[in-house]
C-alpha cells in the first residue's frame, strides 16, 4: 500500500478495511501505550487498555465521525479506559480530575507534573479551606462517592441544600485549586532552578 494520509485510512477503515486498521494501529499504538503507562504505572495494564481501545475503534468503525485524524478520539477513549480501570481501586472522581489536570498540563510541555498522591494532598488541603458544610458534602460526594440523597440523610440536610452546597463548594474548590496547582508547579520549577544554582 502506498503512503497515505490519515484521512484516507479513516475512510477505508469505515468501509471495513483491515489493512487500514492495521496501519492506524501502527500509527497510534506506541503513543497510546506511553500515555496509559504514565497513569497506570503498569505496562501490562496499559497494553490491555490499548487493546481495548482498538477493539472499540474496530467495533464502531462504521459510525466514526472523524475524517481527518483519530488522535483526539483514541486518546479520549484511552483516558476513559484508564479511569475505568482504576474505578475499583482508586477514588474515581478525584482520579478523573487528576487525569484531566495532567492532560491540561500536557499543553505546556515544559511544566513539571504533580504526582497523584501529591495532587490528592493538594485537593484535601484546598477542601479544608472551605466552610465546614461544604467540606463534609464534597468529601462525602467525591471521596465516599455518596449520592446527594445519601449525603442529605447522613448530614440531616435537605437534598436541595446538599445540591447547593456541593455546587458552590466545587466552584470555590476549582478556583482554589487553579491557584494552588499553578503555585505548586511554579514551586517545583523553582526548586529545580535552585538546585542548578
Short mmCIF file of N, CA and C in Angstrom, two decimals:
data_model
loop_
_atom_site.label_atom_id
_atom_site.label_comp_id
_atom_site.label_asym_id
_atom_site.label_seq_id
_atom_site.Cartn_x
_atom_site.Cartn_y
_atom_site.Cartn_z
N UNK A 1 0.87 -1.19 0.00
CA UNK A 1 0.00 0.00 0.00
C UNK A 1 0.90 1.24 0.00
N UNK A 2 0.57 2.21 -0.80
CA UNK A 2 1.36 3.44 -0.86
C UNK A 2 1.12 4.27 0.37
N UNK A 3 2.06 5.19 0.65
CA UNK A 3 1.93 6.07 1.80
C UNK A 3 0.67 6.91 1.64
N UNK A 4 -0.19 6.88 2.64
CA UNK A 4 -1.47 7.57 2.55
C UNK A 4 -1.65 8.52 3.72
N UNK A 5 -2.46 9.53 3.50
CA UNK A 5 -2.84 10.41 4.59
C UNK A 5 -3.80 9.70 5.52
N UNK A 6 -3.85 10.17 6.75
CA UNK A 6 -4.72 9.53 7.74
C UNK A 6 -6.18 9.60 7.32
N UNK A 7 -6.57 10.69 6.65
CA UNK A 7 -7.97 10.81 6.23
C UNK A 7 -8.37 9.69 5.28
N UNK A 8 -7.44 9.24 4.43
CA UNK A 8 -7.72 8.12 3.52
C UNK A 8 -7.87 6.82 4.32
N UNK A 9 -6.99 6.64 5.31
CA UNK A 9 -7.07 5.44 6.16
C UNK A 9 -8.40 5.40 6.91
N UNK A 10 -8.84 6.55 7.39
CA UNK A 10 -10.12 6.61 8.13
C UNK A 10 -11.27 6.22 7.21
N UNK A 11 -11.26 6.74 5.99
CA UNK A 11 -12.32 6.42 5.02
C UNK A 11 -12.33 4.92 4.73
N UNK A 12 -11.14 4.32 4.56
CA UNK A 12 -11.06 2.88 4.30
C UNK A 12 -11.48 2.07 5.52
N UNK A 13 -11.10 2.54 6.71
CA UNK A 13 -11.50 1.87 7.95
C UNK A 13 -13.02 1.82 8.06
N UNK A 14 -13.67 2.92 7.74
CA UNK A 14 -15.14 2.98 7.80
C UNK A 14 -15.77 1.95 6.86
N UNK A 15 -15.06 1.62 5.79
CA UNK A 15 -15.57 0.62 4.85
C UNK A 15 -15.15 -0.80 5.25
N UNK A 16 -14.44 -0.92 6.39
CA UNK A 16 -14.11 -2.24 6.92
C UNK A 16 -12.75 -2.78 6.50
N UNK A 17 -11.84 -1.91 6.07
CA UNK A 17 -10.51 -2.36 5.64
C UNK A 17 -9.64 -2.73 6.85
N UNK A 18 -9.25 -4.01 6.90
CA UNK A 18 -8.36 -4.45 7.98
C UNK A 18 -6.95 -3.90 7.78
N UNK A 19 -6.56 -3.70 6.53
CA UNK A 19 -5.25 -3.14 6.25
C UNK A 19 -5.17 -1.70 6.78
N UNK A 20 -6.24 -0.92 6.57
CA UNK A 20 -6.27 0.46 7.10
C UNK A 20 -6.24 0.44 8.62
N UNK A 21 -6.98 -0.50 9.22
CA UNK A 21 -7.00 -0.63 10.67
C UNK A 21 -5.59 -0.92 11.20
N UNK A 22 -4.87 -1.84 10.53
CA UNK A 22 -3.51 -2.19 10.94
C UNK A 22 -2.58 -0.98 10.87
N UNK A 23 -2.73 -0.19 9.81
CA UNK A 23 -1.87 0.99 9.67
C UNK A 23 -2.19 2.04 10.74
N UNK A 24 -3.47 2.18 11.07
CA UNK A 24 -3.86 3.11 12.14
C UNK A 24 -3.31 2.61 13.47
N UNK A 25 -3.37 1.31 13.68
CA UNK A 25 -2.82 0.72 14.90
C UNK A 25 -1.32 1.06 15.01
N UNK A 26 -0.59 0.86 13.91
CA UNK A 26 0.85 1.14 13.93
C UNK A 26 1.13 2.63 14.15
N UNK A 27 0.23 3.46 13.67
CA UNK A 27 0.39 4.91 13.80
C UNK A 27 0.22 5.37 15.25
N UNK A 28 -0.70 4.73 15.99
CA UNK A 28 -1.06 5.23 17.32
C UNK A 28 -0.70 4.34 18.50
N UNK A 29 -0.50 3.07 18.30
CA UNK A 29 -0.36 2.13 19.44
C UNK A 29 0.74 2.53 20.42
N UNK A 30 1.92 2.88 19.93
CA UNK A 30 3.02 3.18 20.86
C UNK A 30 2.75 4.47 21.64
N UNK A 31 2.12 5.47 21.00
CA UNK A 31 1.80 6.72 21.72
C UNK A 31 0.73 6.47 22.78
N UNK A 32 -0.27 5.67 22.43
CA UNK A 32 -1.33 5.36 23.40
C UNK A 32 -0.75 4.55 24.56
N UNK A 33 0.15 3.64 24.26
CA UNK A 33 0.77 2.82 25.31
C UNK A 33 1.54 3.70 26.28
N UNK A 34 2.33 4.63 25.76
CA UNK A 34 3.09 5.54 26.63
C UNK A 34 2.14 6.38 27.50
N UNK A 35 1.07 6.85 26.90
CA UNK A 35 0.07 7.64 27.64
C UNK A 35 -0.53 6.81 28.78
N UNK A 36 -0.92 5.58 28.49
CA UNK A 36 -1.56 4.72 29.50
C UNK A 36 -0.57 4.29 30.59
N UNK A 37 0.67 3.99 30.20
CA UNK A 37 1.69 3.60 31.19
C UNK A 37 1.92 4.74 32.17
N UNK A 38 1.88 5.97 31.67
CA UNK A 38 2.09 7.13 32.54
C UNK A 38 1.11 7.13 33.72
N UNK A 39 -0.14 6.74 33.47
CA UNK A 39 -1.16 6.75 34.53
C UNK A 39 -1.26 5.43 35.28
N UNK A 40 -1.14 4.31 34.58
CA UNK A 40 -1.32 3.03 35.26
C UNK A 40 -0.07 2.56 35.97
N UNK A 41 1.10 3.05 35.53
CA UNK A 41 2.40 2.62 36.06
C UNK A 41 2.61 1.12 35.86
N UNK A 42 1.84 0.52 34.94
CA UNK A 42 1.95 -0.91 34.66
C UNK A 42 1.86 -1.12 33.16
N UNK A 43 2.92 -1.68 32.59
CA UNK A 43 2.91 -1.93 31.14
C UNK A 43 1.81 -2.92 30.77
N UNK A 44 1.64 -3.95 31.60
CA UNK A 44 0.63 -4.97 31.31
C UNK A 44 -0.78 -4.36 31.28
N UNK A 45 -1.11 -3.55 32.29
CA UNK A 45 -2.42 -2.89 32.32
C UNK A 45 -2.58 -1.95 31.13
N UNK A 46 -1.51 -1.23 30.82
CA UNK A 46 -1.55 -0.27 29.71
C UNK A 46 -1.77 -0.99 28.39
N UNK A 47 -1.09 -2.11 28.19
CA UNK A 47 -1.26 -2.88 26.95
C UNK A 47 -2.70 -3.37 26.81
N UNK A 48 -3.27 -3.81 27.92
CA UNK A 48 -4.66 -4.28 27.90
C UNK A 48 -5.62 -3.14 27.51
N UNK A 49 -5.37 -1.96 28.08
CA UNK A 49 -6.20 -0.80 27.77
C UNK A 49 -6.08 -0.44 26.30
N UNK A 50 -4.86 -0.43 25.77
CA UNK A 50 -4.65 -0.09 24.35
C UNK A 50 -5.38 -1.09 23.46
N UNK A 51 -5.31 -2.38 23.81
CA UNK A 51 -6.04 -3.38 23.02
C UNK A 51 -7.54 -3.10 23.06
N UNK A 52 -8.06 -2.77 24.24
CA UNK A 52 -9.49 -2.44 24.37
C UNK A 52 -9.87 -1.24 23.51
N UNK A 53 -8.98 -0.25 23.47
CA UNK A 53 -9.24 0.97 22.68
C UNK A 53 -9.37 0.61 21.21
N UNK A 54 -8.48 -0.25 20.71
CA UNK A 54 -8.53 -0.60 19.29
C UNK A 54 -9.69 -1.55 18.97
N UNK A 55 -10.07 -2.38 19.94
CA UNK A 55 -11.27 -3.21 19.75
C UNK A 55 -12.49 -2.29 19.63
N UNK A 56 -12.55 -1.29 20.49
CA UNK A 56 -13.66 -0.33 20.44
C UNK A 56 -13.67 0.43 19.12
N UNK A 57 -12.48 0.81 18.64
CA UNK A 57 -12.39 1.50 17.35
C UNK A 57 -12.91 0.62 16.22
N UNK A 58 -12.49 -0.62 16.19
CA UNK A 58 -12.94 -1.54 15.13
C UNK A 58 -14.45 -1.75 15.21
N UNK A 59 -14.96 -1.95 16.42
CA UNK A 59 -16.40 -2.22 16.59
C UNK A 59 -17.27 -1.03 16.21
N UNK A 60 -16.72 0.18 16.31
CA UNK A 60 -17.52 1.37 16.00
C UNK A 60 -17.07 2.03 14.69
N UNK A 61 -16.31 1.30 13.87
CA UNK A 61 -15.70 1.88 12.66
C UNK A 61 -16.72 2.53 11.72
N UNK A 62 -17.91 1.96 11.62
CA UNK A 62 -18.91 2.48 10.66
C UNK A 62 -19.54 3.79 11.13
N UNK A 63 -19.43 4.08 12.41
CA UNK A 63 -20.08 5.30 12.94
C UNK A 63 -19.08 6.39 13.32
N UNK A 64 -17.81 6.21 12.97
CA UNK A 64 -16.79 7.21 13.28
C UNK A 64 -17.12 8.50 12.54
N UNK A 65 -17.13 9.61 13.27
CA UNK A 65 -17.44 10.91 12.66
C UNK A 65 -16.17 11.66 12.23
N UNK A 66 -15.05 11.31 12.82
CA UNK A 66 -13.80 11.98 12.49
C UNK A 66 -13.41 11.64 11.05
N UNK A 67 -12.88 12.63 10.35
CA UNK A 67 -12.50 12.40 8.95
C UNK A 67 -11.01 12.65 8.70
N UNK A 68 -10.40 13.56 9.47
CA UNK A 68 -9.01 13.93 9.22
C UNK A 68 -8.01 13.19 10.10
N UNK A 69 -8.37 13.03 11.39
CA UNK A 69 -7.46 12.37 12.32
C UNK A 69 -8.26 11.68 13.43
N UNK A 70 -7.69 10.61 13.96
CA UNK A 70 -8.33 9.87 15.06
C UNK A 70 -7.66 10.18 16.40
N UNK A 71 -6.72 11.12 16.40
CA UNK A 71 -5.93 11.42 17.59
C UNK A 71 -6.81 11.68 18.82
N UNK A 72 -7.68 12.68 18.75
CA UNK A 72 -8.48 13.03 19.94
C UNK A 72 -9.44 11.91 20.32
N UNK A 73 -10.01 11.22 19.34
CA UNK A 73 -10.91 10.11 19.63
C UNK A 73 -10.19 9.01 20.40
N UNK A 74 -9.03 8.59 19.90
CA UNK A 74 -8.31 7.48 20.54
C UNK A 74 -7.79 7.85 21.92
N UNK A 75 -7.32 9.08 22.09
CA UNK A 75 -6.83 9.49 23.41
C UNK A 75 -7.97 9.69 24.40
N UNK A 76 -9.13 10.12 23.91
CA UNK A 76 -10.30 10.26 24.80
C UNK A 76 -10.77 8.89 25.26
N UNK A 77 -10.85 7.93 24.33
CA UNK A 77 -11.24 6.56 24.72
C UNK A 77 -10.22 6.02 25.72
N UNK A 78 -8.94 6.25 25.48
CA UNK A 78 -7.88 5.77 26.39
C UNK A 78 -8.06 6.37 27.78
N UNK A 79 -8.32 7.67 27.82
CA UNK A 79 -8.50 8.35 29.11
C UNK A 79 -9.63 7.69 29.90
N UNK A 80 -10.76 7.44 29.23
CA UNK A 80 -11.90 6.84 29.93
C UNK A 80 -11.59 5.40 30.36
N UNK A 81 -10.85 4.67 29.54
CA UNK A 81 -10.47 3.30 29.92
C UNK A 81 -9.53 3.32 31.13
N UNK A 82 -8.60 4.26 31.17
CA UNK A 82 -7.69 4.37 32.32
C UNK A 82 -8.50 4.65 33.58
N UNK A 83 -9.43 5.59 33.51
CA UNK A 83 -10.25 5.93 34.67
C UNK A 83 -11.08 4.74 35.10
N UNK A 84 -11.68 4.03 34.14
CA UNK A 84 -12.49 2.86 34.48
C UNK A 84 -11.65 1.76 35.10
N UNK A 85 -10.40 1.61 34.64
CA UNK A 85 -9.53 0.57 35.19
C UNK A 85 -9.24 0.82 36.66
N UNK A 86 -9.26 2.08 37.07
CA UNK A 86 -8.95 2.43 38.45
C UNK A 86 -10.17 2.71 39.30
N UNK A 87 -11.35 2.56 38.72
CA UNK A 87 -12.59 2.88 39.43
C UNK A 87 -12.72 2.09 40.73
N UNK A 88 -12.32 0.82 40.72
CA UNK A 88 -12.50 -0.02 41.90
C UNK A 88 -11.37 0.14 42.92
N UNK A 89 -10.20 0.62 42.48
CA UNK A 89 -9.08 0.69 43.42
C UNK A 89 -8.74 2.10 43.86
N UNK A 90 -9.07 3.09 43.06
CA UNK A 90 -8.79 4.47 43.42
C UNK A 90 -10.09 5.24 43.54
N UNK A 91 -10.00 6.40 44.13
CA UNK A 91 -11.16 7.25 44.28
C UNK A 91 -11.45 7.90 42.92
N UNK A 92 -12.38 7.32 42.19
CA UNK A 92 -12.58 7.67 40.79
C UNK A 92 -12.78 9.16 40.48
N UNK A 93 -13.70 9.88 41.16
CA UNK A 93 -13.88 11.28 40.79
C UNK A 93 -12.60 12.09 40.96
N UNK A 94 -11.86 11.83 42.02
CA UNK A 94 -10.61 12.56 42.25
C UNK A 94 -9.58 12.15 41.20
N UNK A 95 -9.51 10.86 40.88
CA UNK A 95 -8.56 10.39 39.87
C UNK A 95 -8.91 10.96 38.50
N UNK A 96 -10.20 11.02 38.20
CA UNK A 96 -10.64 11.60 36.93
C UNK A 96 -10.22 13.06 36.84
N UNK A 97 -10.41 13.81 37.94
CA UNK A 97 -9.96 15.21 37.96
C UNK A 97 -8.46 15.30 37.75
N UNK A 98 -7.72 14.36 38.37
CA UNK A 98 -6.27 14.34 38.25
C UNK A 98 -5.84 14.10 36.79
N UNK A 99 -6.49 13.14 36.13
CA UNK A 99 -6.17 12.86 34.72
C UNK A 99 -6.46 14.08 33.86
N UNK A 100 -7.59 14.76 34.13
CA UNK A 100 -7.92 15.99 33.39
C UNK A 100 -6.84 17.05 33.62
N UNK A 101 -6.42 17.19 34.88
CA UNK A 101 -5.37 18.16 35.21
C UNK A 101 -4.07 17.84 34.46
N UNK A 102 -3.70 16.56 34.44
CA UNK A 102 -2.48 16.16 33.74
C UNK A 102 -2.59 16.43 32.25
N UNK A 103 -3.79 16.19 31.68
CA UNK A 103 -3.99 16.44 30.26
C UNK A 103 -3.86 17.93 29.94
N UNK A 104 -4.37 18.78 30.82
CA UNK A 104 -4.24 20.23 30.62
C UNK A 104 -2.77 20.64 30.67
N UNK A 105 -2.01 20.02 31.58
CA UNK A 105 -0.58 20.33 31.68
C UNK A 105 0.18 19.92 30.44
N UNK A 106 -0.32 18.89 29.75
CA UNK A 106 0.36 18.40 28.55
C UNK A 106 0.51 19.49 27.51
N UNK A 107 -0.41 20.45 27.52
CA UNK A 107 -0.33 21.55 26.56
C UNK A 107 0.94 22.35 26.80
N UNK A 108 1.34 22.48 28.07
CA UNK A 108 2.60 23.17 28.40
C UNK A 108 3.68 22.14 28.63
N UNK A 109 4.36 21.74 27.59
CA UNK A 109 5.32 20.64 27.63
C UNK A 109 6.41 20.82 28.69
N UNK A 110 6.76 22.06 29.03
CA UNK A 110 7.87 22.29 29.95
C UNK A 110 7.48 22.20 31.42
N UNK A 111 6.19 22.05 31.71
CA UNK A 111 5.73 22.05 33.11
C UNK A 111 6.05 20.72 33.78
N UNK A 112 6.47 20.77 35.04
CA UNK A 112 6.61 19.56 35.84
C UNK A 112 5.22 19.08 36.21
N UNK A 113 5.09 17.79 36.31
CA UNK A 113 3.79 17.22 36.67
C UNK A 113 3.72 16.95 38.17
N UNK A 114 2.52 17.06 38.71
CA UNK A 114 2.29 16.74 40.11
C UNK A 114 1.82 15.29 40.16
N UNK A 115 2.48 14.46 40.94
CA UNK A 115 2.09 13.06 41.05
C UNK A 115 0.73 12.94 41.74
N UNK A 116 0.07 11.80 41.52
CA UNK A 116 -1.30 11.61 42.01
C UNK A 116 -1.41 11.82 43.52
N UNK A 117 -0.49 11.23 44.29
CA UNK A 117 -0.56 11.36 45.76
C UNK A 117 -0.44 12.82 46.17
N UNK A 118 0.45 13.55 45.51
CA UNK A 118 0.62 14.97 45.81
C UNK A 118 -0.64 15.75 45.41
N UNK A 119 -1.24 15.36 44.28
CA UNK A 119 -2.47 16.00 43.82
C UNK A 119 -3.59 15.82 44.85
N UNK A 120 -3.75 14.59 45.36
CA UNK A 120 -4.79 14.32 46.36
C UNK A 120 -4.56 15.16 47.61
N UNK A 121 -3.30 15.28 48.03
CA UNK A 121 -2.97 16.11 49.19
C UNK A 121 -3.36 17.56 48.95
N UNK A 122 -3.04 18.07 47.76
CA UNK A 122 -3.39 19.45 47.42
C UNK A 122 -4.91 19.63 47.44
N UNK A 123 -5.65 18.66 46.88
CA UNK A 123 -7.12 18.73 46.88
C UNK A 123 -7.65 18.74 48.31
N UNK A 124 -7.15 17.83 49.16
CA UNK A 124 -7.63 17.77 50.55
C UNK A 124 -7.31 19.05 51.31
N UNK A 125 -6.11 19.61 51.08
CA UNK A 125 -5.76 20.88 51.73
C UNK A 125 -6.69 22.00 51.28
N UNK A 126 -7.03 22.02 50.00
CA UNK A 126 -7.93 23.05 49.47
C UNK A 126 -9.34 22.87 50.06
N UNK A 127 -9.78 21.62 50.20
CA UNK A 127 -11.11 21.36 50.78
C UNK A 127 -11.17 21.90 52.21
N UNK A 128 -10.07 21.79 52.97
CA UNK A 128 -10.06 22.27 54.35
C UNK A 128 -10.25 23.79 54.45
N UNK A 129 -10.04 24.50 53.36
CA UNK A 129 -10.24 25.95 53.36
C UNK A 129 -11.71 26.34 53.17
N UNK A 130 -12.55 25.39 52.83
CA UNK A 130 -13.97 25.67 52.60
C UNK A 130 -14.74 25.69 53.91
N UNK A 131 -15.94 26.30 53.92
CA UNK A 131 -16.80 26.22 55.11
C UNK A 131 -17.10 24.75 55.45
N UNK A 132 -17.36 24.47 56.72
CA UNK A 132 -17.45 23.08 57.18
C UNK A 132 -18.51 22.25 56.46
N UNK A 133 -19.68 22.83 56.17
CA UNK A 133 -20.73 22.06 55.48
C UNK A 133 -20.26 21.68 54.09
N UNK A 134 -19.63 22.62 53.39
CA UNK A 134 -19.13 22.32 52.05
C UNK A 134 -18.03 21.26 52.12
N UNK A 135 -17.18 21.34 53.13
CA UNK A 135 -16.13 20.32 53.31
C UNK A 135 -16.74 18.93 53.41
N UNK A 136 -17.74 18.80 54.30
CA UNK A 136 -18.34 17.48 54.52
C UNK A 136 -19.07 16.98 53.28
N UNK A 137 -19.82 17.88 52.62
CA UNK A 137 -20.59 17.49 51.43
C UNK A 137 -19.64 17.03 50.31
N UNK A 138 -18.59 17.81 50.06
CA UNK A 138 -17.66 17.46 48.98
C UNK A 138 -16.91 16.17 49.31
N UNK A 139 -16.48 16.02 50.55
CA UNK A 139 -15.77 14.81 50.95
C UNK A 139 -16.64 13.57 50.77
N UNK A 140 -17.89 13.66 51.21
CA UNK A 140 -18.80 12.52 51.07
C UNK A 140 -19.13 12.24 49.61
N UNK A 141 -19.23 13.30 48.81
CA UNK A 141 -19.55 13.14 47.39
C UNK A 141 -18.37 12.60 46.60
N UNK A 142 -17.19 13.22 46.75
CA UNK A 142 -16.05 12.88 45.91
C UNK A 142 -15.20 11.73 46.45
N UNK A 143 -15.06 11.64 47.77
CA UNK A 143 -14.20 10.59 48.32
C UNK A 143 -14.98 9.34 48.72
N UNK A 144 -16.20 9.53 49.23
CA UNK A 144 -17.00 8.36 49.61
C UNK A 144 -17.99 7.98 48.51
N UNK A 145 -18.12 8.84 47.50
CA UNK A 145 -18.98 8.62 46.34
C UNK A 145 -20.44 8.35 46.72
N UNK A 146 -20.93 9.12 47.70
CA UNK A 146 -22.34 9.02 48.09
C UNK A 146 -23.18 9.91 47.19
N UNK A 147 -24.44 9.54 47.01
CA UNK A 147 -25.37 10.35 46.24
C UNK A 147 -25.82 11.54 47.09
N UNK A 148 -26.42 12.53 46.45
CA UNK A 148 -26.94 13.69 47.20
C UNK A 148 -27.95 13.26 48.25
N UNK A 149 -28.78 12.28 47.92
CA UNK A 149 -29.78 11.78 48.87
C UNK A 149 -29.11 11.15 50.09
N UNK A 150 -28.08 10.33 49.84
CA UNK A 150 -27.36 9.67 50.95
C UNK A 150 -26.65 10.70 51.83
N UNK A 151 -26.09 11.72 51.19
CA UNK A 151 -25.40 12.78 51.94
C UNK A 151 -26.42 13.54 52.79
N UNK A 152 -27.57 13.85 52.21
CA UNK A 152 -28.63 14.57 52.93
C UNK A 152 -29.05 13.79 54.17
N UNK A 153 -29.24 12.50 54.01
CA UNK A 153 -29.63 11.65 55.15
C UNK A 153 -28.54 11.61 56.22
N UNK A 154 -27.30 11.47 55.79
CA UNK A 154 -26.19 11.36 56.73
C UNK A 154 -25.97 12.66 57.50
N UNK A 155 -26.14 13.82 56.83
CA UNK A 155 -25.86 15.10 57.47
C UNK A 155 -27.12 15.80 57.98
N UNK A 156 -28.28 15.15 57.85
CA UNK A 156 -29.57 15.73 58.27
C UNK A 156 -29.81 17.08 57.58
N UNK A 157 -29.62 17.09 56.27
CA UNK A 157 -29.88 18.27 55.45
C UNK A 157 -30.90 17.91 54.37
N UNK A 158 -31.47 18.92 53.74
CA UNK A 158 -32.35 18.63 52.61
C UNK A 158 -31.48 18.32 51.40
N UNK A 159 -32.04 17.59 50.44
CA UNK A 159 -31.29 17.28 49.22
C UNK A 159 -30.91 18.55 48.47
N UNK A 160 -31.82 19.54 48.49
CA UNK A 160 -31.55 20.80 47.80
C UNK A 160 -30.37 21.54 48.44
N UNK A 161 -30.30 21.49 49.78
CA UNK A 161 -29.17 22.12 50.47
C UNK A 161 -27.87 21.43 50.08
N UNK A 162 -27.90 20.10 50.03
CA UNK A 162 -26.71 19.35 49.63
C UNK A 162 -26.30 19.75 48.22
N UNK A 163 -27.28 19.80 47.32
CA UNK A 163 -27.01 20.16 45.92
C UNK A 163 -26.39 21.56 45.83
N UNK A 164 -26.97 22.51 46.58
CA UNK A 164 -26.46 23.89 46.58
C UNK A 164 -25.04 23.96 47.15
N UNK A 165 -24.83 23.30 48.31
CA UNK A 165 -23.51 23.33 48.96
C UNK A 165 -22.45 22.67 48.08
N UNK A 166 -22.83 21.60 47.40
CA UNK A 166 -21.91 20.90 46.50
C UNK A 166 -21.55 21.80 45.32
N UNK A 167 -22.54 22.44 44.74
CA UNK A 167 -22.31 23.32 43.59
C UNK A 167 -21.41 24.50 43.95
N UNK A 168 -21.74 25.19 45.04
CA UNK A 168 -20.95 26.35 45.47
C UNK A 168 -19.56 25.90 45.90
N UNK A 169 -19.49 24.81 46.66
CA UNK A 169 -18.21 24.30 47.16
C UNK A 169 -17.28 23.88 46.04
N UNK A 170 -17.81 23.18 45.03
CA UNK A 170 -16.97 22.74 43.91
C UNK A 170 -16.47 23.92 43.09
N UNK A 171 -17.32 24.93 42.93
CA UNK A 171 -16.91 26.13 42.19
C UNK A 171 -15.74 26.81 42.92
N UNK A 172 -15.89 26.98 44.24
CA UNK A 172 -14.83 27.60 45.04
C UNK A 172 -13.58 26.73 45.02
N UNK A 173 -13.77 25.41 45.13
CA UNK A 173 -12.65 24.48 45.14
C UNK A 173 -11.87 24.56 43.83
N UNK A 174 -12.58 24.62 42.69
CA UNK A 174 -11.92 24.75 41.39
C UNK A 174 -11.05 26.00 41.33
N UNK A 175 -11.60 27.12 41.87
CA UNK A 175 -10.84 28.37 41.87
C UNK A 175 -9.60 28.26 42.76
N UNK A 176 -9.78 27.66 43.95
CA UNK A 176 -8.64 27.46 44.85
C UNK A 176 -7.58 26.58 44.22
N UNK A 177 -8.03 25.47 43.60
CA UNK A 177 -7.09 24.52 43.01
C UNK A 177 -6.33 25.14 41.84
N UNK A 178 -7.02 25.97 41.07
CA UNK A 178 -6.35 26.63 39.94
C UNK A 178 -5.16 27.43 40.45
N UNK A 179 -5.37 28.16 41.56
CA UNK A 179 -4.29 28.97 42.13
C UNK A 179 -3.21 28.08 42.76
N UNK A 180 -3.64 27.11 43.56
CA UNK A 180 -2.70 26.26 44.29
C UNK A 180 -1.85 25.43 43.35
N UNK A 181 -2.48 24.84 42.31
CA UNK A 181 -1.73 23.99 41.38
C UNK A 181 -0.74 24.80 40.56
N UNK A 182 -1.12 26.00 40.18
CA UNK A 182 -0.18 26.86 39.45
C UNK A 182 1.01 27.17 40.35
N UNK A 183 0.72 27.52 41.63
CA UNK A 183 1.81 27.80 42.57
C UNK A 183 2.65 26.56 42.84
N UNK A 184 1.98 25.40 42.92
CA UNK A 184 2.69 24.15 43.19
C UNK A 184 3.65 23.83 42.06
N UNK A 185 3.18 23.93 40.82
CA UNK A 185 4.04 23.66 39.67
C UNK A 185 5.16 24.70 39.62
N UNK A 186 4.82 25.96 39.88
CA UNK A 186 5.84 27.02 39.90
C UNK A 186 6.87 26.72 40.98
N UNK A 187 6.41 26.24 42.15
CA UNK A 187 7.32 25.88 43.24
C UNK A 187 8.24 24.74 42.86
N UNK A 188 7.72 23.74 42.16
CA UNK A 188 8.55 22.63 41.72
C UNK A 188 9.64 23.12 40.75
N UNK A 189 9.26 23.99 39.84
CA UNK A 189 10.21 24.54 38.88
C UNK A 189 11.27 25.36 39.62
N UNK A 190 10.83 26.17 40.59
CA UNK A 190 11.75 26.99 41.38
C UNK A 190 12.76 26.10 42.13
N UNK A 191 12.27 24.99 42.70
CA UNK A 191 13.17 24.05 43.39
C UNK A 191 14.23 23.49 42.45
N UNK A 192 13.82 23.17 41.24
CA UNK A 192 14.79 22.64 40.26
C UNK A 192 15.81 23.71 39.91
N UNK A 193 15.32 24.93 39.66
CA UNK A 193 16.23 26.05 39.32
C UNK A 193 17.20 26.29 40.47
N UNK A 194 16.69 26.26 41.72
CA UNK A 194 17.57 26.47 42.88
C UNK A 194 18.66 25.40 42.98
N UNK A 195 18.34 24.17 42.58
CA UNK A 195 19.35 23.10 42.61
C UNK A 195 20.44 23.34 41.57
N UNK A 196 20.09 24.04 40.51
CA UNK A 196 21.08 24.33 39.47
C UNK A 196 22.08 25.41 39.91
N UNK A 197 21.65 26.27 40.83
CA UNK A 197 22.50 27.42 41.23
C UNK A 197 23.61 26.98 42.18
#
